Amino acid sequence: MTVITNIDDLKRLYRRRAPKMFYDYCESGSWTEQTFRENVSDFDAIRLRQRVAVDMSNRTTKTQMIGQDVAMPVALAPVGMTGMQSADGEIKAARAAEKFGVPFTLSTMSICSIEDVAEHTTAPFWFQLYVMRDEDYLSRLIQRTKDAGCSALVITLDLQIMGQRHKDIRNGLSAPPKPTVRNLVNLSTKWRWGMGMLGTKRRSFGNVVGHVKGISDPSKLMSWTNDQFDPSLDWSKIEKIKEMWGGPLILKGVMEAEDAVMAAKVGADAIIVSNHGGRQLDGALSSIRALDPILQAVGDRIEVHLDSGIRSGQDVLKAMAMGAKGTYIGRAFVYGLGAMGEAGVTRALEVIHKELDTSMAFCGHRDINQVDRDILRIPRDFSGDWA
Ligand code: GLV
């Protein structure tokens, strides 16, 4: 049996087991991938202060995100096409999150539908919304989210149009994959994946197919996005959606203090400092570098969460110590899912939890809620002295 010691072990196994097209979809940033790379490498620039002779017994990583209890401050991020990484992937990931006691966020672009996930889980999950041009579809989608008992709505603000990921174009990314010679050759080596897919009916965008009129090819993420996503999304529309939803609201994709101030003004409960995992604006700062100015601007008014770049419990600890109130993992859980299904997502959560718990103890803390900047060494110019 393969021994899994860290998230990279899961990634290696995932690469072997998942179709190339879906591995590439997950493991891509836009254009040069600078932001994608720096999301990870910038965490390394922050160092931790080792403390000694401090009682390390009775530790806890339990806290709250938007007032909801979490076993550790790590939610599963919304990831499109998760059900193509492993059959029924969203259901598997949601179940693993529920058992672990962390939030699961279902993407609008999921393969399993809102209703599918609700039917196969008991804990309320969060729903990530892409704002669509079709207002009728949008209001029905929000109603479906309410009917499923979702406990937060996460509106993604940074994907009104799509960044270009070269590999997706070259691979002809679609869900399900088209039966081209190239795809068939690759799929013939992925028997585990194929067996899973043969055993499920969920092979296209579950929240869309049968719910939206006039899509030319629903299997194509890119054309679907171009056809359906609302490029005119602005703060007034966000306010309208907030009213339609009426529940806890999280705004995802905030990278600048001015936008964070606007998010606080429209009454969001939390923002996620995120550059979409480096998949949208290539050349944007890494999210960990963008965090501090945003905390300074709105940290006393609104919960500030962070995603993009988290691959370890040490990364979670650094973000929390800087002042974030929660973090999200996207790729880190997808690696686990593609490697080992639900058990792999659980393993990813266990790995990150252990790293977080142990590193927190080495820094002289027993309670994640007490951790602050005292444990960090942050380079003086970390947030940048930009003209
Ligand atoms: C969708 O959210 C994507 O980044 O592909």
PDB file of N, CA, C and O and ligand atoms in Angstrom, residues 25 130 159 162 165 276 279, ligand 1:
ATOM      1  N   TYR A  25      -6.383  20.110 -15.857  1.00  0.00           N
ATOM      2  CA  TYR A  25      -7.374  21.144 -15.486  1.00  0.00           C
ATOM      3  C   TYR A  25      -7.124  21.634 -14.062  1.00  0.00           C
ATOM      4  O   TYR A  25      -7.128  22.839 -13.785  1.00  0.00           O
ATOM      5  N   TYR A 130     -21.911  31.149  -9.438  1.00  0.00           N
ATOM      6  CA  TYR A 130     -21.500  31.993 -10.550  1.00  0.00           C
ATOM      7  C   TYR A 130     -22.744  32.736 -11.000  1.00  0.00           C
ATOM      8  O   TYR A 130     -23.792  32.113 -11.202  1.00  0.00           O
ATOM      9  N   LEU A 159     -14.659  35.628 -11.808  1.00  0.00           N
ATOM     10  CA  LEU A 159     -14.760  34.820 -13.026  1.00  0.00           C
ATOM     11  C   LEU A 159     -16.026  35.163 -13.814  1.00  0.00           C
ATOM     12  O   LEU A 159     -16.884  34.323 -14.037  1.00  0.00           O
ATOM     13  N   MET A 162     -13.436  34.143 -18.468  1.00  0.00           N
ATOM     14  CA  MET A 162     -12.482  33.125 -18.031  1.00  0.00           C
ATOM     15  C   MET A 162     -11.048  33.431 -18.452  1.00  0.00           C
ATOM     16  O   MET A 162     -10.809  33.851 -19.583  1.00  0.00           O
ATOM     17  N   ARG A 165      -6.254  29.034 -19.803  1.00  0.00           N
ATOM     18  CA  ARG A 165      -5.316  27.990 -19.358  1.00  0.00           C
ATOM     19  C   ARG A 165      -4.970  27.178 -20.596  1.00  0.00           C
ATOM     20  O   ARG A 165      -5.818  26.491 -21.165  1.00  0.00           O
ATOM     21  N   HIS A 276      -8.270  32.905  -7.314  1.00  0.00           N
ATOM     22  CA  HIS A 276      -8.818  31.759  -8.034  1.00  0.00           C
ATOM     23  C   HIS A 276      -7.718  30.721  -8.316  1.00  0.00           C
ATOM     24  O   HIS A 276      -7.666  30.121  -9.394  1.00  0.00           O
ATOM     25  N   ARG A 279      -5.747  31.066 -11.535  1.00  0.00           N
ATOM     26  CA  ARG A 279      -6.371  30.595 -12.779  1.00  0.00           C
ATOM     27  C   ARG A 279      -7.013  31.730 -13.573  1.00  0.00           C
ATOM     28  O   ARG A 279      -7.525  31.507 -14.656  1.00  0.00           O
TER      29      ARG A 279
HETATM   30  C1  GLV B   1     -13.583  27.356 -12.573  1.00  0.00           C
HETATM   31  O1  GLV B   1     -13.912  27.763 -11.498  1.00  0.00           O
HETATM   32  C2  GLV B   1     -12.237  27.219 -12.988  1.00  0.00           C
HETATM   33  O2  GLV B   1     -11.351  27.857 -12.410  1.00  0.00           O
HETATM   34  O3  GLV B   1     -12.005  26.450 -13.927  1.00  0.00           O
END
